[in-house]
Backbone as a ProteinNet text record, in pm:
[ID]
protein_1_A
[PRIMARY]
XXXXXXXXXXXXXXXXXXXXXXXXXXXXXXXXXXXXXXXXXXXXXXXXXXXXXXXXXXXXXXXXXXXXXXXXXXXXXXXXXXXXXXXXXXXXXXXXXXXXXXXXXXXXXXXXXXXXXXXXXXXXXXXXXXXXXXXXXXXXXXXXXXXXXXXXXXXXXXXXXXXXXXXXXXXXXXX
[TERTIARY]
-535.6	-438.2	-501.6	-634.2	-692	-685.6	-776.8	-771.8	-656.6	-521.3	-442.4	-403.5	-423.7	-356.7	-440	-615	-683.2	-653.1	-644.1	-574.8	-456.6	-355.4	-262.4	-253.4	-234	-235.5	-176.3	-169.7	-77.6	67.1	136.3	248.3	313.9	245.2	316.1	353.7	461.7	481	391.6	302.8	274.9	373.5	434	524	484.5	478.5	410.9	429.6	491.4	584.9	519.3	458.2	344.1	371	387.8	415.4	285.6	188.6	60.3	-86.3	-61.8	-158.2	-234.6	-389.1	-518.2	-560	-623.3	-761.4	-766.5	-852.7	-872.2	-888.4	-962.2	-1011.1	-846.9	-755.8	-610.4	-571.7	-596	-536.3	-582.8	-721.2	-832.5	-770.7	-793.8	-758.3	-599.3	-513.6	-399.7	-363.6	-497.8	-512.4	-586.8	-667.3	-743.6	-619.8	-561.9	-451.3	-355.4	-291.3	-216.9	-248.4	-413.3	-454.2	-477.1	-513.7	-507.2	-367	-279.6	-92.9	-28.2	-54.7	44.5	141.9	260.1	369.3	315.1	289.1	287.4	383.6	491.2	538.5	482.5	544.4	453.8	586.5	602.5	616.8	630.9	636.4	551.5	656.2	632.5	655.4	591.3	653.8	600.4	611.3	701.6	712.2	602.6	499.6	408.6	287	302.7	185.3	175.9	251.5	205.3	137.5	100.8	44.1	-156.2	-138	-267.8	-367.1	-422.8	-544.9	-540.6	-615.7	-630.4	-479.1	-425.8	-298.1	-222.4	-234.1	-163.6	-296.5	-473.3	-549.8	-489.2	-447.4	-418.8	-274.5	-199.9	-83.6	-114.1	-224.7	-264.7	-327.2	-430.6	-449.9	-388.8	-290.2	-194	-118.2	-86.6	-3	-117.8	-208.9	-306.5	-317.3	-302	-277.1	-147.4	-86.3	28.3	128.7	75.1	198.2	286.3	393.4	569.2	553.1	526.7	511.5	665.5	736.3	836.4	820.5	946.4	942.5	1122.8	1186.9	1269.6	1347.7	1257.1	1286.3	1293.4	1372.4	1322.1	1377	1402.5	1421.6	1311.2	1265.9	1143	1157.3	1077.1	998.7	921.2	916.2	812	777.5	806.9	778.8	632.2	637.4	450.4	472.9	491.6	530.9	462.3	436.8	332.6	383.8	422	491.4	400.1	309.8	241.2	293.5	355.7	424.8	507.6	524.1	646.1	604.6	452.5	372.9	325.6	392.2	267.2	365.1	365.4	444.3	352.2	330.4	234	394.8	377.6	432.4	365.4	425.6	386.3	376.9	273.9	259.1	160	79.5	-44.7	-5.1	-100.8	-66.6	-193.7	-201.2	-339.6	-388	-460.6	-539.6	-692.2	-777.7	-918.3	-867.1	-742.8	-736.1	-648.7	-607.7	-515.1	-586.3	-691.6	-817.1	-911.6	-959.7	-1052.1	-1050.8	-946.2	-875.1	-765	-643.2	-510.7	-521.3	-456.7	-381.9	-305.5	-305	-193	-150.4	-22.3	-8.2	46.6	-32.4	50.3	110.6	178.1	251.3	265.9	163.7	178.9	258.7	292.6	418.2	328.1	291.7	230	314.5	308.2	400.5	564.8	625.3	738.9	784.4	851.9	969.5	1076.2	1158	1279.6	1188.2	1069.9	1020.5	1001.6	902.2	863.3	1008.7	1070.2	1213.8	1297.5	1308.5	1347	1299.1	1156.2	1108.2	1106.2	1130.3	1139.7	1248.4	1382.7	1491.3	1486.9	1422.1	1442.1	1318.4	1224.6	1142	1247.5	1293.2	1457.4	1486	1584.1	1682.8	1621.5	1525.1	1453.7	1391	1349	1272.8	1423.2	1572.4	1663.6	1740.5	1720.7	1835.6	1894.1	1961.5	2014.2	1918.7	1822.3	1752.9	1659.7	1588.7	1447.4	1445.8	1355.8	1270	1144.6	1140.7	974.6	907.1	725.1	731.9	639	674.3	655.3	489.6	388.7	266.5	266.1	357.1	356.3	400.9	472.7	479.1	346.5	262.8	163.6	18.9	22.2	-86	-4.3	117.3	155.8	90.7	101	97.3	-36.8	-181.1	-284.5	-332.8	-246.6	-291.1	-237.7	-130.1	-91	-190.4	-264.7	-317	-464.5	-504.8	-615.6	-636.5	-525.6	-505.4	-486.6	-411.8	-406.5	-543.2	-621.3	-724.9	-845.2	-853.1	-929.4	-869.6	-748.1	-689.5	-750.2	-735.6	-800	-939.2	-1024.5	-1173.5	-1155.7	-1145	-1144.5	-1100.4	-982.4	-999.2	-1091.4	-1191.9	-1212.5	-1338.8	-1376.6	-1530	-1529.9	-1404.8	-1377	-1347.4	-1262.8	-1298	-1429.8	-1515.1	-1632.4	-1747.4	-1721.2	-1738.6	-1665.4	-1553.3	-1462.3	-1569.3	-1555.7	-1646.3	-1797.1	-1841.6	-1951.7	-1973.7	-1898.3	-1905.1	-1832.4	-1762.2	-1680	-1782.1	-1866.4	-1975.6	-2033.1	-2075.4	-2189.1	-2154.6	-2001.7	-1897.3	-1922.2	-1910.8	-1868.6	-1978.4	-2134.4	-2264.5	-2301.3
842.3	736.2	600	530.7	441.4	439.1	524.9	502.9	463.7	536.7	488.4	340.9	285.1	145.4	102.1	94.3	40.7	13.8	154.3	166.9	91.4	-26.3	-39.8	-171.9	-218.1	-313.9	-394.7	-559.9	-694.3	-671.4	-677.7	-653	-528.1	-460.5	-291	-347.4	-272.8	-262.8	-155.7	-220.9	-88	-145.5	-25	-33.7	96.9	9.3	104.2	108.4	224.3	213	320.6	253.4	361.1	339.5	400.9	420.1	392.9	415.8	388.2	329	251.2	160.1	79	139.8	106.8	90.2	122.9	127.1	4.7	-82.1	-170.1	-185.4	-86.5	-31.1	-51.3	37.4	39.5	-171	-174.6	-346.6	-440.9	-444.6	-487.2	-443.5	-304	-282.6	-352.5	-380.5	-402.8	-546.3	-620.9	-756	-809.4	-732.2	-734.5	-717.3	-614.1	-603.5	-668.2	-798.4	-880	-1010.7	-1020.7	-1163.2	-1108.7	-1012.7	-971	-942.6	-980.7	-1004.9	-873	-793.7	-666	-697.5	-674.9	-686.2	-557	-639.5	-581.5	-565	-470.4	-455.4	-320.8	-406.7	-325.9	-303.5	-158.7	-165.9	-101.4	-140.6	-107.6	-62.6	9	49	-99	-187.1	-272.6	-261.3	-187.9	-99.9	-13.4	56.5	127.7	8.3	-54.8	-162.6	-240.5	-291	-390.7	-304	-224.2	-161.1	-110.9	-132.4	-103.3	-183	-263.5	-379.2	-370.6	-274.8	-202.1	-265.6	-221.6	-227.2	-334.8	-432	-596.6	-632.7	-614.7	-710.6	-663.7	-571.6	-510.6	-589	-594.7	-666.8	-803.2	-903.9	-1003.4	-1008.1	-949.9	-930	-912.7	-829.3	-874.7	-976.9	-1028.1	-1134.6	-1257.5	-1269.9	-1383.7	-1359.5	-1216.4	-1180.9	-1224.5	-1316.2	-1346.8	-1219.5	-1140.9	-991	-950.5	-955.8	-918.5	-788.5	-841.6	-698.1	-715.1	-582.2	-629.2	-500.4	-521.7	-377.1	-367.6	-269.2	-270.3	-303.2	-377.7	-428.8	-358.8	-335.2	-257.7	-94.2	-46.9	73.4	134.2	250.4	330.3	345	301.1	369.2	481	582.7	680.3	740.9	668.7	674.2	731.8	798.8	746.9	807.6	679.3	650.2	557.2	640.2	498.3	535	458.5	411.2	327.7	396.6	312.3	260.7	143.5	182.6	228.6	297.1	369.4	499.8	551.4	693.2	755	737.4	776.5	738.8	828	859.6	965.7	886.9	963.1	1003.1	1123.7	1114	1238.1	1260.7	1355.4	1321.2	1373.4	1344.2	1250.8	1172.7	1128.3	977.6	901.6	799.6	707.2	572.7	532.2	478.2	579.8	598.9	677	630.1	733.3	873.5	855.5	1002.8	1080.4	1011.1	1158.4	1163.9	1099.9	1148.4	1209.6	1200.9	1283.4	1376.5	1323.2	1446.9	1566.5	1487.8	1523.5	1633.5	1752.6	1882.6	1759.4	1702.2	1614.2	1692.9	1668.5	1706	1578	1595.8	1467.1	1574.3	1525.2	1596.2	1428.1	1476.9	1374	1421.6	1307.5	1330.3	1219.4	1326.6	1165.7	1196	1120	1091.3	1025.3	997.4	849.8	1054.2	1060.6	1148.5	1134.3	1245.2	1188.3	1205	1227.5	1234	1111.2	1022.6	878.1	802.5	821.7	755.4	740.9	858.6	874	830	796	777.8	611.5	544.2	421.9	364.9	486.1	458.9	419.8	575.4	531.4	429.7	412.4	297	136.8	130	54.7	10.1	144.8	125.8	105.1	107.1	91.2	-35.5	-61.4	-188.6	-327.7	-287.7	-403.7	-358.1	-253	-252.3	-349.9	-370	-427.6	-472.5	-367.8	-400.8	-441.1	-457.7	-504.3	-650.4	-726.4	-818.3	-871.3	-949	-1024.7	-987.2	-908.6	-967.4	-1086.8	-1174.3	-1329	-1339.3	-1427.3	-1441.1	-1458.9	-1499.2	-1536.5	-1439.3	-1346.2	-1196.8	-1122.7	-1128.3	-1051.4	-1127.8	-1244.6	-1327.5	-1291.2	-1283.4	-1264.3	-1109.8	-1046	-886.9	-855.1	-944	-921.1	-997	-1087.2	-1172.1	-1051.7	-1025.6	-969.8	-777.4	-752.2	-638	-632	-796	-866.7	-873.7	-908.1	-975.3	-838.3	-719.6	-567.7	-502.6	-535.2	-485.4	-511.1	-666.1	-738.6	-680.8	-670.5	-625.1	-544.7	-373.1	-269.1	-272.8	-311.4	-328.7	-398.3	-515.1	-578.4	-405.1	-354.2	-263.5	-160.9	-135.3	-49.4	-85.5	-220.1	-263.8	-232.7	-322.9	-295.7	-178.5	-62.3	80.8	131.5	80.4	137	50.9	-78.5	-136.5	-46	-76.1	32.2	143.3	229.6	318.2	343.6	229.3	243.5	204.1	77.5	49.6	113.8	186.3	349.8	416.5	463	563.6	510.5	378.2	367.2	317	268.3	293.1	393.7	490	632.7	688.6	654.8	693.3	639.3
-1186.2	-1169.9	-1196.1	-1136.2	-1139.9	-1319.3	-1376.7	-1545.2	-1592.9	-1581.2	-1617.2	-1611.9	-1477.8	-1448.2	-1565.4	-1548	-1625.9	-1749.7	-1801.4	-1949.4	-1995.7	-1897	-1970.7	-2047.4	-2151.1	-2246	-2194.6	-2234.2	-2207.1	-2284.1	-2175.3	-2234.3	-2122.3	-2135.4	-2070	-1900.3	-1852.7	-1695.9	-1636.5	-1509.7	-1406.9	-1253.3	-1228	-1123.7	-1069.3	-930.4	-824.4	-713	-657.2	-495	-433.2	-313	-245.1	-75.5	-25.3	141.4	199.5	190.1	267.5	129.9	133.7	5.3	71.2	115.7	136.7	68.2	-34.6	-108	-214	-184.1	-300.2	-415.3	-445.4	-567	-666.6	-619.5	-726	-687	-545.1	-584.8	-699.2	-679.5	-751.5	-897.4	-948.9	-1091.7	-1129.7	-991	-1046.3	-1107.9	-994.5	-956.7	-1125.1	-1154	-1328.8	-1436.3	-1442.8	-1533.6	-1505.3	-1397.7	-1401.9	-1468.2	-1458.3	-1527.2	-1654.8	-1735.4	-1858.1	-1944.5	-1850.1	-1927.8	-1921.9	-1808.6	-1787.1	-1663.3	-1682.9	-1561.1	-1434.4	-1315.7	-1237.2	-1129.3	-1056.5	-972.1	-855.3	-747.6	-610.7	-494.7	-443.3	-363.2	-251.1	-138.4	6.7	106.5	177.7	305.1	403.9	440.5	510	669.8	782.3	838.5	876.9	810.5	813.6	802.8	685.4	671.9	823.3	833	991.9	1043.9	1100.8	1192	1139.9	995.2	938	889.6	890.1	843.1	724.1	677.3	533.7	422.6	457.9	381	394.4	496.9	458.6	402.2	401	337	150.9	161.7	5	-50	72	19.4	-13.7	81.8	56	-83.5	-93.8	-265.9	-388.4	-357.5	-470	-488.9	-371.1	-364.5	-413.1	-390.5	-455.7	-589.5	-639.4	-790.2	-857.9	-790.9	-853.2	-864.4	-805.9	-840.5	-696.5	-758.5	-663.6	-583.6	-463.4	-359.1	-322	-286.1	-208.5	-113.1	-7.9	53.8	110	172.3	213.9	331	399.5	522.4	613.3	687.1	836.5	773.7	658.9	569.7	572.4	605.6	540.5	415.3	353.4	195.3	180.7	171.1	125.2	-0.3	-95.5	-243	-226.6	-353.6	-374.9	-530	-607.9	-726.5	-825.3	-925	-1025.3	-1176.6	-1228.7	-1388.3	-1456.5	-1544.6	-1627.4	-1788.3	-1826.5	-1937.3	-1946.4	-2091.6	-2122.2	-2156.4	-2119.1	-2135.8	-1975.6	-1885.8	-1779.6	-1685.3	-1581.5	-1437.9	-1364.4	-1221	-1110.1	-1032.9	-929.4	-811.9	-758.6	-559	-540.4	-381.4	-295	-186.6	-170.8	-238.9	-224.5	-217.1	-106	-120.1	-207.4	-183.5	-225.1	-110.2	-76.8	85.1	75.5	152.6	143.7	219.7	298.7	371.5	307.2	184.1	31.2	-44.6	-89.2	-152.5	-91.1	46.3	94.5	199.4	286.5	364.3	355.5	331.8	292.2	198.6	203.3	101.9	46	-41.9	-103.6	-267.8	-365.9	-426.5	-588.1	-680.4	-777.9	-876.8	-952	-1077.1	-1189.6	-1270.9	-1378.9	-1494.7	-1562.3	-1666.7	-1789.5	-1880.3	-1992.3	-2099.7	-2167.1	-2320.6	-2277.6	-2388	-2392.2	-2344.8	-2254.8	-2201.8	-2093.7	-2086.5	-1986.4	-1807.5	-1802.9	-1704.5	-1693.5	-1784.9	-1721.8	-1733.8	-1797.7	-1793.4	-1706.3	-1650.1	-1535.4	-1369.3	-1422.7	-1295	-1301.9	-1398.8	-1410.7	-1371.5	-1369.7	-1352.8	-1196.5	-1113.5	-975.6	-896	-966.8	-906.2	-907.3	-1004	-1090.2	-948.7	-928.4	-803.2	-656	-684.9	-502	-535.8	-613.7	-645.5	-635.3	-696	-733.5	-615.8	-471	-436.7	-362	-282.8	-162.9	-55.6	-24.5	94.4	43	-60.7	-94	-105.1	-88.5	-25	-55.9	-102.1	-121.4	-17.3	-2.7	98	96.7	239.5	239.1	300.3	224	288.2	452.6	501.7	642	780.8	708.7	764.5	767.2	654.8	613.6	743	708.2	795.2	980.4	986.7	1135	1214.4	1102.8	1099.9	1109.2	1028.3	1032.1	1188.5	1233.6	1369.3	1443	1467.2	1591.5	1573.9	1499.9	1538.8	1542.5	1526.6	1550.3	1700.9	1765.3	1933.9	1965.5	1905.5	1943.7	1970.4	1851.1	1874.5	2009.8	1994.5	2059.5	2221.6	2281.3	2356.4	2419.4	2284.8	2327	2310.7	2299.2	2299	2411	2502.3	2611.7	2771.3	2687	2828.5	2830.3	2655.1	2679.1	2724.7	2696.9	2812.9	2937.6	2969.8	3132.5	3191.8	3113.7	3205.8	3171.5	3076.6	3100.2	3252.6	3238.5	3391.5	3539.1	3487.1	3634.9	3634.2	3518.9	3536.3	3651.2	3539.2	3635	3730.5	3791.2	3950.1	4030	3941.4	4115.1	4075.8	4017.8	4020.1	4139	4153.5	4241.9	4342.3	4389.3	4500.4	4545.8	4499.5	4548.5	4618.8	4578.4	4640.8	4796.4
[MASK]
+++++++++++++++++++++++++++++++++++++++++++++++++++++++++++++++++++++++++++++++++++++++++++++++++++++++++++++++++++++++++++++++++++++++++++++++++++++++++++++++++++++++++++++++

């Protein structure tokens, strides 16, 4: 999948609708082939993203790439869809995550050459990408989302000092 994005010329669309999109590596290549003159579209499960680090710093990156993330608003997305051009369609169960590349039974089914497969899949990236519920999403959601699981985190590391304190001063209560 990565080759492909790589592979696509100035000019060509990569449109790409992924439910769980960690890995930098595909932002980065997407973030290169947007300043080299390829149309990039993105889009997200944002719903799932708030809750993950990984995946708003990825949304932040594209969005500094000048490239159109959107998502469906409080809608689940579970695409996991990639249109390279007018030769090349990913789908399947896999997301772009280290745990569908290195953990996950995941499954892709690629489609190469101009056919009614990539055509088709352009059609429905189309309709989820122009529907009703989709949405820019806005830098200031993305920066709210990376704060509030910043203060989440910091949170749970703070109790988990302190039950390790509780811990040890009922140990030596108890003697």
């Amino acid at each position: 999948m990565l080759t492909q994005i790589r592979a696509a010329k100035p000019g060509d669309t990569n449109r790409i609708a992924e439910y769980a999109f960690t890995l930098h590596v595909f932002s980065d290549a997407l973030a290169e082939r947007k300043r080299s003159g390829v149309h990039v579209y993105v889009l997200v499960d944002l719903t799932w993203c708030r809750s993950h680090t990984q995946a708003l710093e990825v949304i932040e990156d594209l969005e500094a790439a000048d490239i159109e993330v959107k998502h469906l608003g409080s809608q689940c997305m579970h695409f996991k869809l990639m249109i390279i051009g007018h030769v090349f369609a990913s789908g399947g169960s896999t997301n772009l995550s280290f745990a569908a590349f290195h953990k996950n039974a995941d499954y892709v089914v690629d489609v190469e050459g101009r056919s009614e497969g990539v055509a088709s899949a352009k059609v429905l990236f189309k309709e989820e990408y122009n529907c009703e519920h989709a949405r820019l999403a806005q830098a200031h959601e993305v920066a709210e989302a990376l704060a509030n699981l910043a203060a989440k985190n910091a949170a749970l590391e703070a109790e988990k000092a302190a039950g390790k304190k509780r811990k040890r001063s009922n140990i030596f209560d108890s003697q």
